[in-house]
Short mmCIF file of C-alpha atoms and ligand atoms in Angstrom, two decimals:
data_model
loop_
_atom_site.label_atom_id
_atom_site.label_comp_id
_atom_site.label_asym_id
_atom_site.label_seq_id
_atom_site.Cartn_x
_atom_site.Cartn_y
_atom_site.Cartn_z
CA MET K 1 -175.70 -2.30 116.18
CA ALA K 2 -173.63 -2.40 119.43
CA GLU K 3 -173.70 1.17 121.05
CA THR K 4 -175.15 4.59 120.30
CA PHE K 5 -172.45 7.57 120.35
CA ASP K 6 -173.39 11.18 121.05
CA LEU K 7 -170.87 12.20 118.20
CA ALA K 8 -169.11 10.42 115.33
CA VAL K 9 -166.03 12.03 113.98
CA LEU K 10 -165.63 10.69 110.49
CA GLY K 11 -161.73 11.28 110.14
CA GLY K 12 -159.02 11.45 112.67
CA GLY K 13 -156.66 13.46 110.95
CA CYS K 14 -155.98 17.42 112.23
CA ALA K 15 -159.37 18.19 112.46
CA GLY K 16 -160.69 14.89 113.94
CA LEU K 17 -157.98 14.61 116.37
CA SER K 18 -158.13 18.61 117.37
CA LEU K 19 -161.69 18.31 118.16
CA ALA K 20 -161.32 14.67 119.94
CA MET K 21 -158.41 16.78 122.13
CA ASP K 22 -160.58 19.79 122.86
CA LEU K 23 -163.55 17.32 123.95
CA ALA K 24 -161.18 15.65 126.24
CA ALA K 25 -160.13 18.61 128.04
CA HIS K 26 -163.79 18.95 129.05
CA GLY K 27 -163.16 16.04 131.35
CA ALA K 28 -166.46 13.71 132.22
CA ARG K 29 -168.80 16.56 130.57
CA CYS K 30 -167.43 15.29 127.22
CA PRO K 31 -169.92 13.55 125.14
CA ARG K 32 -169.46 9.63 124.15
CA THR K 33 -167.46 10.14 120.80
CA LEU K 34 -166.01 7.63 118.14
CA VAL K 35 -163.51 8.88 115.88
CA VAL K 36 -163.41 6.93 112.89
CA GLU K 37 -160.23 7.06 111.30
CA SER K 38 -159.08 4.72 107.98
CA ARG K 39 -155.48 4.88 108.64
CA ALA K 40 -154.35 1.96 110.90
CA GLU K 41 -150.82 3.55 111.85
CA TYR K 42 -150.15 7.47 111.91
CA THR K 43 -146.64 8.55 110.56
CA ASN K 44 -144.78 11.49 110.62
CA ASP K 45 -146.45 12.65 107.30
CA ARG K 46 -146.58 16.55 107.33
CA THR K 47 -145.17 19.29 109.63
CA TRP K 48 -147.39 21.98 110.50
CA CYS K 49 -146.45 25.62 110.82
CA TYR K 50 -147.89 28.84 111.79
CA TRP K 51 -147.21 32.36 113.63
CA THR K 52 -148.48 32.69 117.22
CA ASP K 53 -148.12 35.32 119.68
CA SER K 54 -149.68 32.77 122.46
CA ALA K 55 -147.64 32.55 125.68
CA THR K 56 -149.47 29.02 126.44
CA ALA K 57 -147.49 26.11 125.47
CA PRO K 58 -149.45 23.80 123.30
CA PRO K 59 -149.53 19.95 124.30
CA TYR K 60 -147.07 18.95 121.65
CA PRO K 61 -143.21 19.96 121.43
CA ILE K 62 -142.54 22.98 118.94
CA VAL K 63 -139.36 21.83 116.55
CA HIS K 64 -138.51 24.99 115.76
CA ARG K 65 -138.91 28.72 115.72
CA TRP K 66 -137.96 31.41 113.45
CA GLN K 67 -137.91 35.04 113.99
CA THR K 68 -137.24 36.29 110.36
CA MET K 69 -138.72 35.42 107.46
CA ARG K 70 -137.38 36.47 103.76
CA VAL K 71 -139.58 36.68 100.51
CA ALA K 72 -137.89 37.18 97.25
CA HIS K 73 -139.02 38.15 93.84
CA ALA K 74 -137.00 38.76 90.75
CA GLY K 75 -133.74 39.28 92.32
CA HIS K 76 -134.93 41.41 94.98
CA SER K 77 -135.35 40.28 98.87
CA VAL K 78 -137.14 41.49 101.86
CA SER K 79 -136.33 40.32 105.48
CA LEU K 80 -139.08 40.60 107.82
CA ASP K 81 -139.00 40.70 111.85
CA CYS K 82 -141.46 38.33 113.25
CA ALA K 83 -139.99 38.27 116.71
CA SER K 84 -143.26 39.25 118.34
CA THR K 85 -145.18 36.27 116.24
CA PRO K 86 -142.66 33.89 115.87
CA TYR K 87 -143.35 31.36 113.05
CA GLN K 88 -143.21 27.81 114.22
CA MET K 89 -142.99 24.24 113.39
CA LEU K 90 -144.56 21.18 114.65
CA ALA K 91 -144.16 17.34 113.46
CA ALA K 92 -147.13 15.65 112.69
CA GLN K 93 -145.97 12.33 114.67
CA ASP K 94 -145.49 14.68 117.99
CA PHE K 95 -149.15 16.17 117.43
CA TYR K 96 -150.64 12.46 116.72
CA ALA K 97 -149.02 11.12 119.70
CA ALA K 98 -150.59 14.21 121.96
CA ALA K 99 -153.86 13.71 120.37
CA ARG K 100 -153.97 9.90 121.30
CA ALA K 101 -152.64 10.25 124.39
CA SER K 102 -155.15 12.66 125.40
CA ILE K 103 -158.19 10.14 123.74
CA ASP K 104 -156.68 7.44 125.57
CA ARG K 105 -157.14 9.30 129.11
CA ARG K 106 -160.79 9.84 128.59
CA PRO K 107 -163.26 6.53 128.53
CA GLU K 108 -165.70 8.55 126.92
CA ILE K 109 -163.77 9.09 123.35
CA THR K 110 -162.47 6.20 121.49
CA LEU K 111 -160.27 6.47 118.35
CA GLN K 112 -161.28 3.47 116.20
CA ARG K 113 -158.07 3.17 113.53
CA GLY K 114 -158.05 1.03 110.81
CA THR K 115 -161.77 1.64 109.97
CA THR K 116 -163.03 3.41 106.64
CA VAL K 117 -166.25 5.16 106.30
CA VAL K 118 -167.72 3.20 103.19
CA ALA K 119 -170.79 4.92 102.38
CA GLU K 120 -172.69 8.45 102.78
CA PRO K 121 -174.26 8.58 106.44
CA PHE K 122 -178.22 8.64 106.35
CA ARG K 123 -180.67 9.60 108.93
CA SER K 124 -182.94 6.81 110.90
CA ASN K 125 -185.23 7.43 113.54
CA GLY K 126 -183.48 10.53 114.66
CA LEU K 127 -180.00 9.02 114.65
CA TRP K 128 -177.22 9.07 112.18
CA LEU K 129 -176.21 5.94 110.78
CA ILE K 130 -172.45 5.56 109.07
CA PRO K 131 -171.56 2.53 107.05
CA THR K 132 -168.05 1.67 108.01
CA SER K 133 -165.63 -0.98 107.27
CA HIS K 134 -166.33 -2.85 110.58
CA GLY K 135 -170.17 -2.34 110.43
CA THR K 136 -172.85 0.54 111.09
CA VAL K 137 -172.21 3.27 113.68
CA ALA K 138 -174.89 5.06 115.20
CA ALA K 139 -174.41 8.38 116.65
CA ARG K 140 -176.77 11.71 117.33
CA SER K 141 -174.25 14.01 115.64
CA VAL K 142 -171.58 13.68 113.35
CA VAL K 143 -168.59 16.02 112.47
CA ASP K 144 -167.34 14.81 109.09
CA THR K 145 -163.70 15.84 108.45
CA ARG K 146 -163.20 13.39 105.28
CA PRO K 147 -161.72 15.40 102.49
CA PRO K 148 -164.51 15.06 99.71
CA GLN K 149 -163.07 13.16 96.54
CA GLY K 150 -163.92 13.54 92.93
CA SER K 151 -167.04 15.64 92.16
CA ARG K 152 -167.94 15.95 96.01
CA ARG K 153 -164.39 18.05 95.84
CA GLY K 154 -166.51 20.95 94.70
CA ALA K 155 -164.93 24.01 92.86
CA ALA K 156 -162.09 26.14 94.03
CA THR K 157 -160.94 29.49 92.36
CA LEU K 158 -157.33 28.00 92.61
CA TRP K 159 -155.51 25.21 93.78
CA GLN K 160 -152.59 25.08 95.85
CA SER K 161 -150.00 21.98 95.49
CA PHE K 162 -146.77 21.75 97.12
CA SER K 163 -144.19 19.10 97.35
CA GLY K 164 -141.50 19.15 100.05
CA GLN K 165 -138.12 17.12 100.99
CA GLU K 166 -136.64 17.17 104.12
CA ILE K 167 -132.73 16.81 103.68
CA GLU K 168 -129.57 16.43 105.78
CA CYS K 169 -126.54 17.86 104.01
CA SER K 170 -123.09 16.92 104.64
CA ALA K 171 -122.34 20.93 104.99
CA ALA K 172 -123.53 23.69 107.23
CA ILE K 173 -125.33 25.47 104.67
CA PHE K 174 -128.32 26.65 106.03
CA ASP K 175 -129.30 29.59 108.74
CA PRO K 176 -131.61 27.77 110.85
CA LEU K 177 -132.58 31.78 112.01
CA SER K 178 -134.55 32.82 109.22
CA MET K 179 -136.74 31.10 106.83
CA ASP K 180 -137.58 31.29 103.22
CA LEU K 181 -141.54 32.12 103.19
CA MET K 182 -141.66 32.74 99.46
CA ASN K 183 -138.79 32.49 97.06
CA PHE K 184 -140.67 33.17 93.85
CA LEU K 185 -139.72 31.41 90.67
CA ALA K 186 -139.75 33.03 87.14
CA PRO K 187 -143.15 34.53 86.46
CA ASP K 188 -145.17 31.74 84.34
CA PRO K 189 -148.62 32.63 82.53
CA ARG K 190 -150.29 29.24 83.70
CA HIS K 191 -149.28 29.89 87.64
CA VAL K 192 -147.51 31.44 90.45
CA ALA K 193 -144.78 29.07 91.61
CA PHE K 194 -142.36 29.92 94.49
CA VAL K 195 -139.70 28.14 97.05
CA TYR K 196 -140.52 27.44 100.74
CA VAL K 197 -137.10 26.66 102.72
CA LEU K 198 -137.46 25.86 106.80
CA PRO K 199 -134.25 25.13 108.03
CA VAL K 200 -134.16 23.59 111.91
CA THR K 201 -130.44 23.32 111.74
CA PRO K 202 -127.36 24.37 109.84
CA THR K 203 -127.30 21.30 107.98
CA ARG K 204 -131.31 20.28 108.08
CA ALA K 205 -134.19 22.00 106.13
CA LEU K 206 -137.02 21.28 104.42
CA ILE K 207 -137.31 22.50 101.12
CA GLU K 208 -140.92 22.98 99.00
CA VAL K 209 -141.99 23.87 96.02
CA THR K 210 -145.59 25.39 95.83
CA VAL K 211 -147.77 26.28 92.85
CA PHE K 212 -151.07 28.13 92.67
CA GLY K 213 -152.76 27.18 89.76
CA ALA K 214 -156.26 26.27 88.11
CA ALA K 215 -155.63 22.34 88.78
CA PRO K 216 -154.17 20.20 91.45
CA LEU K 217 -150.81 18.81 90.59
CA THR K 218 -149.72 15.62 91.35
CA PRO K 219 -146.00 14.77 93.26
CA ARG K 220 -144.91 13.67 89.81
CA GLU K 221 -145.76 16.97 88.34
CA LEU K 222 -143.99 18.54 90.91
CA VAL K 223 -140.42 16.25 90.94
CA ASP K 224 -138.28 18.35 88.66
CA ARG K 225 -139.16 21.75 90.39
CA LEU K 226 -138.41 20.34 93.71
CA ALA K 227 -135.32 18.78 92.41
CA ALA K 228 -134.18 21.90 91.14
CA ALA K 229 -135.00 23.90 94.32
CA VAL K 230 -132.84 21.45 96.12
CA ALA K 231 -130.12 21.47 94.05
CA GLU K 232 -129.90 25.38 93.84
CA ARG K 233 -129.85 25.33 97.72
CA VAL K 234 -127.22 22.75 98.45
CA GLY K 235 -124.74 23.01 95.37
CA ASP K 236 -122.07 20.53 95.40
CA ALA K 237 -122.75 19.25 99.01
CA ALA K 238 -124.06 15.52 99.75
CA PHE K 239 -127.30 15.41 101.26
CA THR K 240 -129.56 12.35 102.32
CA THR K 241 -133.26 13.00 102.08
CA LEU K 242 -135.17 12.31 105.47
CA ARG K 243 -138.71 12.66 104.63
CA ARG K 244 -141.15 13.81 101.68
CA GLU K 245 -144.34 15.46 101.93
CA HIS K 246 -147.08 16.40 99.25
CA GLY K 247 -150.24 18.17 99.92
CA VAL K 248 -153.32 19.84 97.54
CA LEU K 249 -155.33 22.65 99.45
CA PRO K 250 -158.26 24.67 97.97
CA MET K 251 -158.13 28.23 97.56
CA GLY K 252 -161.36 29.75 97.62
CA LEU K 253 -163.90 27.09 97.82
CA SER K 254 -167.41 27.13 96.74
CA GLU K 255 -170.16 27.37 98.88
CA ASN K 256 -172.06 24.42 97.61
CA LEU K 257 -169.94 22.05 100.15
CA LYS K 258 -172.03 23.14 103.08
CA PRO K 259 -175.70 21.72 102.79
CA ALA K 260 -177.53 22.46 106.03
CA LEU K 261 -178.29 18.97 107.73
CA GLU K 262 -179.77 18.17 111.40
CA ARG K 263 -176.58 17.70 113.95
CA PHE K 264 -174.23 16.98 111.13
CA VAL K 265 -171.51 19.32 110.13
CA ARG K 266 -168.50 19.05 107.70
CA ALA K 267 -165.40 20.52 108.88
CA GLY K 268 -161.50 20.32 107.74
CA VAL K 269 -159.56 21.82 104.95
CA MET K 270 -161.77 21.11 102.21
CA ALA K 271 -164.94 22.57 104.21
CA GLY K 272 -163.54 26.30 105.27
CA GLY K 273 -160.76 25.28 107.48
CA ALA K 274 -158.14 26.40 105.27
CA ARG K 275 -157.57 30.39 104.91
CA PRO K 276 -158.74 31.18 101.15
CA SER K 277 -155.95 32.90 99.86
CA THR K 278 -153.15 31.15 101.52
CA GLY K 279 -153.81 27.91 102.76
CA PHE K 280 -153.11 28.21 105.72
CA ALA K 281 -155.39 25.73 108.16
CA PHE K 282 -153.86 24.63 111.27
CA GLN K 283 -154.62 27.70 113.67
CA ARG K 284 -158.10 28.00 112.06
CA ILE K 285 -158.84 24.01 112.88
CA GLN K 286 -157.64 24.55 116.34
CA ARG K 287 -160.02 27.68 116.87
CA TRP K 288 -162.89 25.60 115.54
CA ALA K 289 -161.97 22.37 117.50
CA ARG K 290 -162.40 24.86 120.82
CA GLU K 291 -165.57 26.48 119.40
CA CYS K 292 -167.32 23.26 118.52
CA ALA K 293 -166.08 21.19 121.41
CA GLN K 294 -167.61 23.78 123.57
CA SER K 295 -170.99 23.78 121.67
CA LEU K 296 -171.04 20.06 122.10
CA VAL K 297 -170.48 20.21 125.72
CA SER K 298 -173.10 22.81 126.22
CA ASN K 299 -175.95 21.57 124.06
CA GLY K 300 -174.71 18.69 122.11
CA ARG K 301 -174.70 20.24 118.82
CA PRO K 302 -171.61 20.35 116.16
CA ILE K 303 -170.59 23.54 114.50
CA GLY K 304 -168.62 24.21 111.56
CA HIS K 305 -166.15 26.85 110.50
CA LYS K 306 -167.29 30.32 110.75
CA PRO K 307 -166.97 32.17 107.87
CA ASP K 308 -164.28 35.05 107.84
CA PRO K 309 -165.57 38.65 108.50
CA LEU K 310 -166.77 40.29 105.19
CA PRO K 311 -164.02 42.65 104.51
CA LEU K 312 -161.41 39.88 104.77
CA ARG K 313 -163.45 37.59 102.37
CA VAL K 314 -163.95 40.39 99.79
CA MET K 315 -159.91 40.73 99.85
CA ASP K 316 -159.60 37.10 99.61
CA ARG K 317 -161.68 37.07 96.54
CA ILE K 318 -160.21 39.85 94.90
CA LEU K 319 -156.68 38.67 95.48
CA LEU K 320 -157.67 34.88 94.16
CA GLU K 321 -159.06 36.77 91.03
CA VAL K 322 -155.82 38.75 90.39
CA LEU K 323 -153.78 35.83 90.71
CA ARG K 324 -156.23 33.65 88.45
CA ALA K 325 -156.56 36.03 85.90
CA ASP K 326 -152.88 36.99 85.59
CA PRO K 327 -150.87 34.45 87.42
CA LYS K 328 -147.75 36.27 85.98
CA ARG K 329 -148.11 39.09 88.40
CA GLY K 330 -148.13 36.69 91.35
CA GLY K 331 -144.62 36.99 92.63
CA ALA K 332 -144.50 40.91 92.01
CA LEU K 333 -147.83 41.37 94.21
CA PHE K 334 -147.13 39.25 96.99
CA PHE K 335 -143.22 41.16 96.88
CA SER K 336 -145.23 44.14 97.01
CA LEU K 337 -147.46 43.39 99.74
CA PHE K 338 -144.51 42.05 101.96
CA ASN K 339 -142.44 45.09 101.11
CA ARG K 340 -144.75 47.80 102.05
CA ALA K 341 -147.08 46.85 104.71
CA GLU K 342 -146.24 46.35 108.22
CA PRO K 343 -145.12 42.72 108.84
CA SER K 344 -147.77 41.90 111.93
CA ARG K 345 -150.56 43.11 109.59
CA VAL K 346 -149.45 40.80 106.76
CA ILE K 347 -149.41 38.14 109.34
CA ARG K 348 -152.52 38.95 110.38
CA PHE K 349 -153.80 38.68 107.06
CA LEU K 350 -152.37 35.38 105.84
CA SER K 351 -153.57 33.80 109.18
CA GLY K 352 -157.09 34.95 108.99
CA ASP K 353 -156.82 37.43 111.87
CA ALA K 354 -156.90 40.54 109.80
CA GLY K 355 -159.22 43.14 110.91
CA VAL K 356 -161.00 45.92 108.42
CA VAL K 357 -157.70 48.41 109.31
CA ASP K 358 -155.27 45.23 108.57
CA SER K 359 -157.30 44.33 105.37
CA LEU K 360 -157.12 48.07 104.02
CA ALA K 361 -153.42 48.13 104.90
CA VAL K 362 -153.07 44.88 102.57
CA ILE K 363 -154.74 46.59 99.80
CA ALA K 364 -152.96 49.62 100.29
CA ALA K 365 -149.62 47.63 99.82
CA MET K 366 -150.62 46.40 96.51
CA PRO K 367 -150.56 47.55 92.96
CA VAL K 368 -153.79 49.51 92.61
CA SER K 369 -154.77 48.63 88.88
CA PRO K 370 -154.63 44.63 88.84
CA PHE K 371 -156.73 45.03 91.69
CA VAL K 372 -159.55 47.43 90.27
CA ARG K 373 -159.46 45.31 87.04
CA ALA K 374 -160.29 41.90 89.23
CA ALA K 375 -162.85 43.92 91.43
CA LEU K 376 -164.63 45.10 88.41
CA ALA K 377 -164.25 41.50 86.84
CA LEU K 378 -165.83 40.09 89.96
CA THR K 379 -168.80 42.57 90.06
CA LEU K 380 -169.37 41.83 86.20
CA ARG K 381 -169.45 38.34 86.68
CA GLN K 382 -171.58 38.53 90.08
CA SER K 383 -174.26 40.97 87.87
CA ARG K 384 -174.23 37.96 84.92
CA ILE K 385 -174.92 35.35 87.67
CA SER K 386 -177.75 37.44 89.11
CA GLU K 387 -179.30 38.36 85.75
CA SER K 388 -179.35 34.67 84.69
CA LYS K 389 -181.01 33.79 87.86
CA GLY K 390 -183.57 36.60 87.32
CA ILE K 391 -182.56 38.53 90.25
CA ALA K 392 -183.07 42.28 89.87
C1 FAD T 401 -148.13 18.06 103.88
C2 FAD T 401 -148.86 19.20 104.46
C3 FAD T 401 -148.43 20.05 104.73
C4 FAD T 401 -149.34 21.16 105.46
N1 FAD T 401 -148.49 22.23 106.45
C5 FAD T 401 -149.35 23.11 106.80
C6 FAD T 401 -148.77 24.01 107.62
O1 FAD T 401 -147.69 24.46 107.71
N2 FAD T 401 -149.58 25.16 108.26
C7 FAD T 401 -150.99 25.05 107.94
O2 FAD T 401 -151.66 25.82 108.54
N3 FAD T 401 -151.59 24.07 107.40
C8 FAD T 401 -150.98 23.04 106.73
N4 FAD T 401 -151.33 22.06 105.92
C9 FAD T 401 -153.10 22.16 105.64
C10 FAD T 401 -153.81 21.78 106.79
O3 FAD T 401 -153.36 21.97 108.16
C11 FAD T 401 -153.75 20.04 106.76
O4 FAD T 401 -154.17 19.57 105.44
C12 FAD T 401 -154.63 19.39 107.74
O5 FAD T 401 -154.05 18.03 107.82
C13 FAD T 401 -155.82 19.60 107.51
O6 FAD T 401 -156.57 18.68 108.23
P1 FAD T 401 -158.04 18.20 108.24
O7 FAD T 401 -158.44 17.19 109.53
O8 FAD T 401 -159.01 18.74 107.18
O9 FAD T 401 -157.54 16.62 106.90
P2 FAD T 401 -156.52 15.47 107.17
O10 FAD T 401 -155.47 15.72 108.53
O11 FAD T 401 -155.77 14.90 105.92
O12 FAD T 401 -157.32 14.25 107.80
C14 FAD T 401 -158.32 13.59 107.25
C15 FAD T 401 -158.81 12.76 107.88
O13 FAD T 401 -159.86 11.64 107.40
C16 FAD T 401 -159.49 10.27 107.29
N5 FAD T 401 -160.26 9.48 105.95
C17 FAD T 401 -159.93 10.21 104.64
N6 FAD T 401 -161.37 9.45 104.26
C18 FAD T 401 -162.01 8.31 105.23
C19 FAD T 401 -162.79 7.54 105.17
N7 FAD T 401 -163.65 7.38 104.01
N8 FAD T 401 -163.00 7.21 106.55
C20 FAD T 401 -162.15 7.36 107.51
N9 FAD T 401 -161.36 8.35 107.74
C21 FAD T 401 -161.22 8.92 106.47
C22 FAD T 401 -157.97 10.51 106.52
O14 FAD T 401 -157.25 9.34 106.76
C23 FAD T 401 -157.20 11.57 107.40
O15 FAD T 401 -156.57 11.17 108.59
C24 FAD T 401 -150.60 21.04 105.24
C25 FAD T 401 -151.17 19.89 104.41
C26 FAD T 401 -150.52 18.74 103.88
C27 FAD T 401 -150.91 18.26 103.28
#
């Protein structure tokens, strides 16, 4: 074994590279770090969007900002002003380039691409040993951002699956000032489905179909719905496809994915990095990366994602239970939320920054009866679990 690192980061995607960038910002104080990434090359494989009111420029270019967003359901639509917290888009290729540039400036940090972790890390003589396709790596601490596969993936209340197509049209058909956050498809007893449209110029947009359902869906399973959504938007205009993207995110992960291990934490979208009821993850990951880097620099210990405050966790569980139990209602529920609640509160709820007052305002904006039913169902299920475990 050549070298012992202070820290091994397994996976150099959004979470792994964000942590590396935040460590690099500490200069010579940052721990000796190895980021192990299976990809040999980074491509423009996704866009990240999020709301922000921060005046500080991020270390990567912002592709576009929207100050108005629309939500539509059953022939009704509502336009919401988000000028004070614009919704902004960044391209993955710009994020990866910025991360690699900041890693390259720090001799303490190495990004090893084209290297796959091939077996689970194990403890030996106070170190973590990580078997990789290029030999065993030794490190005092590990941050594991690899998305768990198969049975290690754990259970989620729902899965969010989405497929998108970025197109360039022959005609000016889009309004780049406004984006469609959720344009709900016809109610379906199996899942909640909506179209998301992000126009960046009058001729160019990312069009995405998203489904909240009991099981993850493949791109093939979403292909017809995506084609229909694109056809509906472009009409007779000719278009070329610039890029495609697909993703699956857990909504309401079970807690058993976080075993407490000495100097070993899991992070990223499958380990608490995604907002349970919406899937927004980018900003949560940025916040976690700053805190984890600070902890590593101060005391050498990595930290995982912090749980949301209790009111938000309760809200999420109830909302997910409503969507799971009666997906047909999904469109009406979200529409009611956007139509009745203050946009800034809804944005904080969607992003995970909601306080108690925001959570109460969100509850007040939704129809009462399905929420009461879901809360009762959850309480009943919880008491059955407690009974079966013999808890009084
Ligand atoms: C297409 C798409 C669009 C999204 N858009 C948004 C958005 O607009 N806003 C938002 O907030 N969130 C969005 N998300 C959700 C979330 O922000 C992203 O999924 C984000 O990339 C999650 O970061 P991560 O580090 O957890 O996972 P990833 O970025 O997927 O990184 C995991 C890394 O681990 C590597 N890896 C896996 N296995 C191994 C192994 N065995 N050895 C070594 N390396 C390994 C992978 O190659 C990958 O680079 C989107 C997700 C997708 C898929």
